[in-house]
XYZ file of N, CA, C and O in Angstrom:
368
model
N 0.970 -1.182 0.079
C 0.150 0.067 -0.057
C 0.913 1.147 0.059
O 1.749 1.417 0.901
N 0.692 2.105 -0.865
C 1.523 3.424 -1.055
C 1.428 4.241 0.212
O 0.212 4.248 0.950
N 2.371 4.883 0.618
C 2.301 5.907 1.771
C 1.412 6.969 1.547
O 1.257 7.535 0.411
N 0.550 7.616 2.417
C -0.229 8.715 2.348
C 0.718 9.947 2.155
O 1.625 10.290 2.714
N 0.108 10.804 1.186
C 0.897 12.149 0.897
C 0.648 13.126 1.993
O -0.503 13.248 2.504
N 1.699 13.817 2.606
C 1.499 14.847 3.635
C 1.766 16.170 2.777
O 2.776 16.220 2.284
N 0.861 16.848 3.045
C 0.839 18.257 2.379
C 1.504 19.358 3.373
O 0.943 19.790 4.277
N 2.921 19.568 3.243
C 3.504 20.311 4.146
C 4.181 21.363 3.385
O 4.482 21.313 2.147
N 4.671 22.538 3.957
C 5.448 23.671 3.530
C 6.833 23.689 4.362
O 6.785 23.402 5.459
N 7.713 24.215 3.553
C 8.998 24.517 4.229
C 9.618 25.798 3.657
O 9.385 26.138 2.544
N 10.249 26.461 4.594
C 11.084 27.721 4.354
C 12.450 27.386 4.047
O 13.164 26.922 4.843
N 12.921 27.563 2.759
C 14.134 27.323 2.344
C 14.939 28.541 2.300
O 14.753 29.445 1.342
N 15.760 28.715 3.194
C 16.440 30.037 3.287
C 18.136 29.571 3.496
O 18.504 28.967 4.240
N 18.792 30.150 2.280
C 20.183 29.887 2.179
C 20.817 31.251 2.401
O 20.499 32.282 1.861
N 21.823 31.318 3.301
C 22.730 32.430 3.627
C 24.146 31.869 3.664
O 24.465 30.766 4.373
N 25.059 32.569 2.956
C 26.388 32.151 3.077
C 26.691 30.737 2.711
O 27.472 30.121 3.454
N 25.932 30.213 1.881
C 26.143 28.796 1.286
C 25.696 27.827 2.377
O 26.235 26.684 2.349
N 24.682 28.081 3.376
C 24.280 27.223 4.357
C 22.834 27.447 4.420
O 22.283 28.476 4.006
N 22.189 26.300 4.711
C 20.535 26.210 4.912
C 20.289 26.358 6.308
O 20.669 25.744 7.234
N 19.224 27.196 6.504
C 18.561 27.480 7.889
C 17.915 26.212 8.261
O 17.047 25.600 7.432
N 18.125 25.601 9.376
C 17.484 24.512 9.983
C 17.180 24.644 11.346
O 17.940 25.517 12.047
N 16.184 23.947 12.042
C 15.925 24.098 13.396
C 15.662 22.926 14.007
O 15.479 21.771 13.401
N 15.813 22.746 15.455
C 15.719 21.675 16.117
C 14.730 21.931 17.323
O 14.920 22.977 17.876
N 13.658 20.943 17.389
C 12.886 21.454 18.612
C 13.281 20.613 19.791
O 14.123 19.763 19.794
N 12.748 21.152 21.069
C 13.033 20.602 22.223
C 12.862 18.963 22.193
O 11.903 18.456 21.687
N 13.877 18.370 22.749
C 13.727 16.817 22.895
C 13.975 16.163 21.652
O 13.965 14.924 21.703
N 14.496 16.721 20.644
C 14.737 16.029 19.334
C 16.324 16.276 19.005
O 16.893 17.164 19.382
N 16.779 15.224 18.317
C 18.178 15.322 17.909
C 18.276 15.920 16.476
O 19.454 16.366 16.222
N 17.444 15.763 15.648
C 17.506 16.025 14.286
C 17.205 17.365 13.928
O 16.127 18.016 14.587
N 17.719 18.020 13.087
C 17.360 19.446 12.346
C 16.374 19.317 11.390
O 16.660 18.259 10.512
N 15.372 20.140 11.382
C 14.451 19.992 10.097
C 14.263 21.391 9.439
O 14.941 22.375 9.978
N 13.686 21.394 8.301
C 13.396 22.634 7.655
C 12.216 23.418 8.324
O 11.316 22.671 8.631
N 12.436 24.581 8.518
C 11.177 25.390 9.284
C 10.002 25.232 8.424
O 10.168 25.428 7.092
N 8.823 25.099 8.894
C 7.577 24.893 8.328
C 6.657 23.955 8.965
O 6.869 23.650 10.192
N 5.831 23.372 8.145
C 4.879 22.399 8.803
C 3.780 21.973 7.878
O 3.857 22.330 6.765
N 2.785 21.449 8.462
C 1.605 20.998 7.707
C 0.662 21.999 7.366
O 0.436 23.016 8.166
N 0.094 22.067 6.130
C -0.809 23.088 5.668
C -2.237 22.799 6.178
O -2.524 21.626 6.457
N -3.056 23.785 6.726
C -4.321 23.541 7.186
C -5.348 23.351 5.918
O -4.936 24.015 4.663
N -6.448 22.663 6.030
C -7.277 22.487 4.938
C -7.613 23.862 4.375
O -8.099 24.876 5.114
N -7.531 24.170 3.030
C -8.022 25.225 2.310
C -6.881 26.406 2.384
O -7.085 27.512 1.935
N -5.906 26.271 3.074
C -4.936 27.321 3.357
C -3.906 27.530 2.220
O -3.438 26.305 1.677
N -3.605 28.631 1.841
C -2.635 28.866 0.704
C -1.161 28.737 1.123
O -0.854 28.623 2.284
N -0.283 28.676 0.213
C 1.303 28.510 0.716
C 1.700 29.526 1.473
O 2.293 29.311 2.522
N 1.508 30.797 1.218
C 2.055 32.046 1.951
C 1.395 31.948 3.338
O 2.137 32.044 4.400
N 0.063 31.927 3.401
C -0.649 31.952 4.597
C -0.119 30.832 5.626
O 0.030 31.020 6.755
N -0.065 29.645 5.053
C 0.394 28.455 5.859
C 1.792 28.554 6.321
O 2.118 28.102 7.501
N 2.596 29.005 5.581
C 4.178 29.150 5.894
C 4.287 30.329 7.024
O 5.085 30.023 7.929
N 3.545 31.390 6.666
C 3.637 32.411 7.690
C 3.096 31.757 9.062
O 3.658 32.324 10.117
N 1.968 31.131 8.982
C 1.454 30.670 10.239
C 2.455 29.770 10.996
O 2.695 29.758 12.104
N 3.201 28.859 10.170
C 4.136 28.061 10.751
C 5.348 28.623 11.416
O 5.873 28.349 12.410
N 5.794 29.654 10.616
C 7.070 30.348 10.977
C 6.765 31.269 12.274
O 7.587 31.359 12.999
N 5.662 31.850 12.278
C 5.186 32.716 13.465
C 5.348 31.940 14.634
O 5.661 32.547 15.867
N 5.029 30.758 14.726
C 5.072 30.115 16.077
C 4.716 28.594 15.884
O 3.675 28.239 15.155
N 5.686 27.700 16.350
C 5.470 26.234 16.132
C 4.145 25.866 17.081
O 3.883 26.551 17.956
N 3.812 24.671 16.628
C 2.588 24.084 17.398
C 3.065 23.856 18.916
O 4.160 23.686 19.163
N 2.146 23.820 19.946
C 2.458 23.644 21.304
C 3.251 22.311 21.454
O 2.958 21.385 20.738
N 4.227 22.310 22.228
C 5.157 21.053 22.443
C 6.263 21.085 21.237
O 6.884 19.894 21.315
N 6.256 21.960 20.238
C 7.277 21.852 19.483
C 8.041 23.192 19.409
O 8.397 23.865 18.251
N 8.314 23.669 20.615
C 9.216 25.019 20.592
C 10.591 24.566 20.001
O 11.315 23.684 20.357
N 11.158 25.638 19.408
C 12.342 25.551 18.711
C 13.462 25.733 19.792
O 13.503 26.707 20.656
N 14.339 24.810 19.899
C 15.372 24.812 20.952
C 16.575 25.454 20.279
O 17.644 26.120 21.090
N 16.867 25.336 19.016
C 18.091 25.579 18.511
C 17.997 25.772 16.869
O 17.192 25.082 16.291
N 18.585 26.785 16.269
C 18.770 27.036 14.857
C 20.110 26.956 14.534
O 21.081 27.065 15.322
N 20.353 26.512 13.108
C 21.654 26.213 12.803
C 21.688 26.360 11.241
O 20.761 26.172 10.658
N 22.826 26.885 10.664
C 23.173 27.041 9.269
C 23.822 25.802 8.905
O 25.022 25.711 9.383
N 23.318 24.923 8.065
C 24.004 23.587 7.707
C 24.511 23.656 6.277
O 23.934 24.184 5.432
N 25.615 22.823 6.102
C 26.023 22.509 4.819
C 25.832 21.068 4.489
O 25.279 20.303 5.405
N 26.137 20.665 3.321
C 25.872 19.273 2.825
C 26.671 18.219 3.750
O 26.089 17.166 4.062
N 27.691 18.788 4.423
C 28.514 18.053 5.442
C 27.673 17.603 6.440
O 27.938 16.634 7.293
N 26.609 18.409 6.827
C 25.753 18.245 7.966
C 24.554 17.407 7.844
O 23.751 17.260 8.713
N 24.314 16.849 6.612
C 23.098 16.063 6.259
C 22.782 14.945 7.116
O 21.516 14.782 7.484
N 23.835 14.397 7.889
C 23.539 13.364 8.790
C 22.726 13.879 10.069
O 22.049 13.065 10.709
N 22.656 15.081 10.234
C 21.867 15.783 11.277
C 20.323 15.971 10.884
O 19.630 16.367 11.995
N 20.031 15.632 9.791
C 18.706 15.918 9.200
C 17.780 14.619 9.181
O 18.326 13.597 8.633
N 16.604 14.657 9.003
C 15.742 13.589 8.542
C 15.664 13.591 7.079
O 16.329 14.442 6.504
N 15.061 12.676 6.462
C 15.222 12.528 4.921
C 14.827 13.748 4.147
O 15.621 14.072 3.108
N 13.961 14.528 4.616
C 13.511 15.648 3.765
C 14.591 16.817 3.726
O 15.071 17.365 2.684
N 15.325 17.001 4.871
C 16.407 17.802 4.972
C 17.683 17.349 4.331
O 18.303 18.147 3.545
N 17.908 15.982 4.279
C 19.098 15.402 3.614
C 18.927 15.642 2.032
O 19.668 16.075 1.504
N 17.553 15.417 1.721
C 17.271 15.542 0.209
C 17.404 17.029 -0.142
O 18.088 17.265 -1.287
N 17.099 17.941 0.508
C 17.221 19.433 0.182
C 18.475 19.837 0.246
O 19.058 20.481 -0.684
N 19.358 19.487 1.161
C 20.772 19.776 1.258
C 21.411 19.059 -0.043
O 22.220 19.810 -0.664
N 21.297 17.957 -0.486
C 21.803 17.276 -1.599
C 21.411 18.069 -2.988
O 22.156 18.424 -3.813
N 20.157 18.504 -3.014
C 19.672 19.203 -4.082
C 20.288 20.685 -4.287
O 20.748 21.180 -5.278
N 20.458 21.310 -3.087
C 21.156 22.626 -3.108
C 22.657 22.463 -3.413
O 23.185 23.279 -3.956
N 23.203 21.425 -2.955
C 24.638 21.286 -3.197
C 24.847 20.989 -4.661
O 25.715 21.552 -5.096
N 23.915 20.014 -5.145
C 24.072 19.792 -6.656
C 23.901 21.022 -7.439
O 24.507 21.070 -8.590
N 23.247 22.016 -7.122
C 23.260 23.215 -7.932
C 24.056 24.251 -7.460
O 23.990 25.289 -8.012
N 24.926 24.040 -6.481
C 26.071 24.941 -6.134
C 25.616 25.963 -5.134
O 26.250 26.996 -4.926
N 24.440 25.929 -4.651
C 23.821 26.867 -3.606
C 24.471 26.846 -2.220
O 24.514 27.625 -1.479
N 24.854 25.497 -1.820
C 25.393 25.207 -0.437
C 26.567 24.480 -0.679
O 26.762 23.755 -1.615
N 27.421 24.706 0.258
C 28.752 23.851 0.291
C 28.447 22.392 0.723
O 27.507 22.000 1.294
């Protein structure tokens, strides 16, 4: 049975050849800022809602600027994005 699709949004912010990533309290992995879209919500509205404040229990403990060498610190979506950005020369 195929996996259910999750409709989520992420803020891809690159500065000085590094990707912004965050880690929530109690988690070891860094992820892309963003989250799941609410029903009927547009891209900009959903991303703004997610960036303004994480869901209760998902407080951001740390932010970091990661390179492709840091991919092991990320779950699959973050590793994929770092790889794509490195392939296009946008991150180290």
